[in-house]
Amino acid sequence: MVRIRKATTLDKNAILELHREVARISQGIARTEPEITETYIDTLLQTTAQHGLMLVALSESDLIIAEIHASKYELLIFDHILTGLTIAVHPAYQGMGVGKRLFQAFLDEIQQVFPEVSRVELESRASNQKSIGLYQSLGFVQEGRMKNKTRNQDGTYEDSLLMAWTRPGFAP
């Protein structure tokens, strides 16, 4: 049974190790392992505490096995948007529904805690069909494509897809 809760500063080391573990696998997350530093995790925790949301999923033995976060731009004209969405699921727990459950909890929490947020944005590698399928199943739609934006570890380039979720019932 997976338990989901808001992240706290006490989760710093576990989130650091989770991100490093996920960075080791192909198409795991955008950052490479050396880019995942204590400072990076400190900044994420601080930013999401002030201007966003970070949730973690815990295993039955209370180990952090997944994390999701997004934050605001900190500009008034974009106050209705959470952006920079990243989800990291430990490789041993991928394909088991943990990511989808965490993601749905994240969207549910946004609707309860952030009444002003009507849009959540993310980018995905165009080749990452598994993730794109997950995003679409949660209501995200592709809104654009940036040609050759992502440079893969092997030196090749690929397109990044711009995707967004809109709060159900939102009418501008």
Tab-separated table of C-alpha atoms in Angstrom:
chain	number	residue	atom	x	y	z
A	1	MET	CA	0.000	0.000	0.000
A	2	VAL	CA	1.455	3.337	-1.098
A	3	ARG	CA	0.932	6.392	1.102
A	4	ILE	CA	1.091	9.923	-0.313
A	5	ARG	CA	1.856	13.105	1.615
A	6	LYS	CA	3.367	16.548	1.219
A	7	ALA	CA	7.149	16.635	1.209
A	8	THR	CA	9.026	18.277	4.070
A	9	THR	CA	12.620	19.414	4.556
A	10	LEU	CA	13.186	16.153	6.479
A	11	ASP	CA	12.759	14.330	3.143
A	12	LYS	CA	15.741	16.100	1.570
A	13	ASN	CA	18.224	13.189	1.572
A	14	ALA	CA	15.651	10.629	0.427
A	15	ILE	CA	14.521	12.886	-2.440
A	16	LEU	CA	18.158	13.525	-3.378
A	17	GLU	CA	18.853	9.786	-3.595
A	18	LEU	CA	15.592	9.125	-5.473
A	19	HIS	CA	16.396	11.744	-8.115
A	20	ARG	CA	19.945	10.423	-8.508
A	21	GLU	CA	18.623	6.868	-8.913
A	22	VAL	CA	16.083	7.932	-11.537
A	23	ALA	CA	18.689	10.034	-13.380
A	24	ARG	CA	20.755	6.884	-13.921
A	25	ILE	CA	18.131	5.367	-16.240
A	26	SER	CA	17.512	6.411	-19.828
A	27	GLN	CA	14.805	9.093	-20.083
A	28	GLY	CA	14.407	9.030	-16.301
A	29	ILE	CA	14.393	12.790	-15.697
A	30	ALA	CA	15.899	15.775	-17.487
A	31	ARG	CA	18.761	16.342	-15.042
A	32	THR	CA	21.864	14.188	-15.103
A	33	GLU	CA	23.098	12.617	-11.888
A	34	PRO	CA	25.904	15.192	-11.296
A	35	GLU	CA	23.336	18.007	-11.615
A	36	ILE	CA	21.295	16.619	-8.720
A	37	THR	CA	22.986	18.276	-5.788
A	38	GLU	CA	21.971	19.089	-2.226
A	39	THR	CA	21.619	22.722	-3.292
A	40	TYR	CA	19.261	21.725	-6.115
A	41	ILE	CA	17.045	19.730	-3.728
A	42	ASP	CA	17.164	22.526	-1.108
A	43	THR	CA	16.014	24.991	-3.772
A	44	LEU	CA	13.195	22.674	-4.893
A	45	LEU	CA	11.965	22.239	-1.340
A	46	GLN	CA	12.100	25.983	-0.674
A	47	THR	CA	10.468	26.985	-3.965
A	48	THR	CA	7.641	24.468	-3.748
A	49	ALA	CA	6.981	25.334	-0.101
A	50	GLN	CA	6.597	29.011	-1.032
A	51	HIS	CA	5.139	28.898	-4.554
A	52	GLY	CA	4.097	25.381	-5.458
A	53	LEU	CA	3.513	21.834	-4.386
A	54	MET	CA	5.692	18.778	-3.776
A	55	LEU	CA	4.263	15.379	-2.868
A	56	VAL	CA	6.028	12.114	-2.099
A	57	ALA	CA	4.864	8.516	-2.275
A	58	LEU	CA	6.018	6.148	0.457
A	59	SER	CA	6.338	2.375	0.359
A	60	GLU	CA	4.867	0.133	3.048
A	61	SER	CA	8.195	0.445	4.877
A	62	ASP	CA	7.992	4.287	4.668
A	63	LEU	CA	10.716	4.699	2.052
A	64	ILE	CA	10.212	7.523	-0.453
A	65	ILE	CA	9.674	5.774	-3.781
A	66	ALA	CA	8.345	8.676	-5.864
A	67	GLU	CA	8.155	12.461	-5.858
A	68	ILE	CA	6.274	15.063	-7.929
A	69	HIS	CA	6.564	18.843	-7.913
A	70	ALA	CA	5.688	22.018	-9.783
A	71	SER	CA	5.750	25.690	-8.887
A	72	LYS	CA	4.522	29.072	-9.996
A	73	TYR	CA	6.440	31.457	-12.214
A	74	GLU	CA	6.213	34.109	-9.473
A	75	LEU	CA	4.784	36.632	-11.948
A	76	LEU	CA	1.273	37.944	-11.382
A	77	ILE	CA	0.229	37.465	-15.023
A	78	PHE	CA	1.031	33.728	-14.669
A	79	ASP	CA	-0.406	33.226	-11.168
A	80	HIS	CA	-2.905	30.732	-12.590
A	81	ILE	CA	-0.125	28.349	-13.738
A	82	LEU	CA	2.056	25.709	-12.115
A	83	THR	CA	5.041	24.894	-14.303
A	84	GLY	CA	8.237	22.878	-14.340
A	85	LEU	CA	6.357	19.742	-13.376
A	86	THR	CA	8.679	16.832	-12.668
A	87	ILE	CA	7.821	13.351	-11.479
A	88	ALA	CA	10.425	10.815	-10.370
A	89	VAL	CA	9.510	7.198	-9.617
A	90	HIS	CA	12.149	4.794	-8.310
A	91	PRO	CA	13.020	2.303	-11.085
A	92	ALA	CA	11.963	-0.660	-8.910
A	93	TYR	CA	8.439	0.812	-8.666
A	94	GLN	CA	7.931	1.933	-12.262
A	95	GLY	CA	5.084	0.314	-14.168
A	96	MET	CA	3.189	-0.490	-10.954
A	97	GLY	CA	0.778	2.469	-10.960
A	98	VAL	CA	2.702	4.449	-8.333
A	99	GLY	CA	3.379	7.357	-10.689
A	100	LYS	CA	-0.218	7.576	-11.864
A	101	ARG	CA	-1.558	7.469	-8.314
A	102	LEU	CA	0.913	10.155	-7.171
A	103	PHE	CA	0.150	12.300	-10.203
A	104	GLN	CA	-3.616	12.072	-9.627
A	105	ALA	CA	-3.145	12.977	-5.950
A	106	PHE	CA	-1.077	15.965	-7.099
A	107	LEU	CA	-3.823	17.208	-9.451
A	108	ASP	CA	-6.468	16.636	-6.753
A	109	GLU	CA	-4.412	18.615	-4.222
A	110	ILE	CA	-3.997	21.485	-6.686
A	111	GLN	CA	-7.756	21.715	-7.097
A	112	GLN	CA	-8.234	21.865	-3.317
A	113	VAL	CA	-5.327	24.067	-2.250
A	114	PHE	CA	-4.777	26.334	-5.257
A	115	PRO	CA	-8.175	27.650	-6.399
A	116	GLU	CA	-6.420	30.220	-8.600
A	117	VAL	CA	-4.484	27.559	-10.547
A	118	SER	CA	-6.263	26.525	-13.709
A	119	ARG	CA	-3.278	25.193	-15.647
A	120	VAL	CA	-0.346	22.832	-15.043
A	121	GLU	CA	2.467	22.672	-17.615
A	122	LEU	CA	5.160	20.130	-18.394
A	123	GLU	CA	7.611	19.153	-21.103
A	124	SER	CA	8.294	15.633	-22.315
A	125	ARG	CA	10.739	14.078	-24.712
A	126	ALA	CA	8.823	13.243	-27.887
A	127	SER	CA	10.223	9.694	-27.790
A	128	ASN	CA	8.964	8.995	-24.254
A	129	GLN	CA	5.659	7.446	-25.314
A	130	LYS	CA	5.088	5.740	-21.960
A	131	SER	CA	5.158	9.053	-20.089
A	132	ILE	CA	3.129	10.831	-22.764
A	133	GLY	CA	0.458	8.129	-22.448
A	134	LEU	CA	0.360	8.661	-18.669
A	135	TYR	CA	0.047	12.424	-19.065
A	136	GLN	CA	-2.747	12.072	-21.613
A	137	SER	CA	-4.617	9.607	-19.386
A	138	LEU	CA	-4.629	12.308	-16.688
A	139	GLY	CA	-6.031	14.953	-19.025
A	140	PHE	CA	-2.890	16.618	-20.369
A	141	VAL	CA	-2.951	17.681	-24.008
A	142	GLN	CA	-0.064	18.432	-26.323
A	143	GLU	CA	0.046	22.131	-27.131
A	144	GLY	CA	3.321	22.424	-28.967
A	145	ARG	CA	6.610	20.946	-30.096
A	146	MET	CA	10.077	22.426	-29.764
A	147	LYS	CA	12.363	21.005	-32.422
A	148	ASN	CA	15.635	19.479	-31.238
A	149	LYS	CA	15.396	21.084	-27.783
A	150	THR	CA	16.585	18.062	-25.823
A	151	ARG	CA	20.150	16.788	-26.150
A	152	ASN	CA	20.299	13.171	-25.045
A	153	GLN	CA	23.257	11.682	-23.195
A	154	ASP	CA	24.462	10.013	-26.422
A	155	GLY	CA	24.701	13.439	-28.116
A	156	THR	CA	21.594	13.071	-30.302
A	157	TYR	CA	18.826	15.659	-30.247
A	158	GLU	CA	15.089	15.208	-30.072
A	159	ASP	CA	11.959	17.290	-29.870
A	160	SER	CA	10.334	18.319	-26.611
A	161	LEU	CA	6.560	18.303	-26.392
A	162	LEU	CA	4.753	21.049	-24.494
A	163	MET	CA	1.790	19.617	-22.619
A	164	ALA	CA	-0.768	21.169	-20.293
A	165	TRP	CA	-3.603	20.155	-17.987
A	166	THR	CA	-6.541	22.486	-17.504
A	167	ARG	CA	-8.682	22.368	-14.364
A	168	PRO	CA	-11.951	20.590	-15.167
A	169	GLY	CA	-14.771	23.069	-15.591
A	170	PHE	CA	-12.430	26.021	-16.094
A	171	ALA	CA	-13.776	28.492	-18.612
A	172	PRO	CA	-11.716	31.649	-19.229
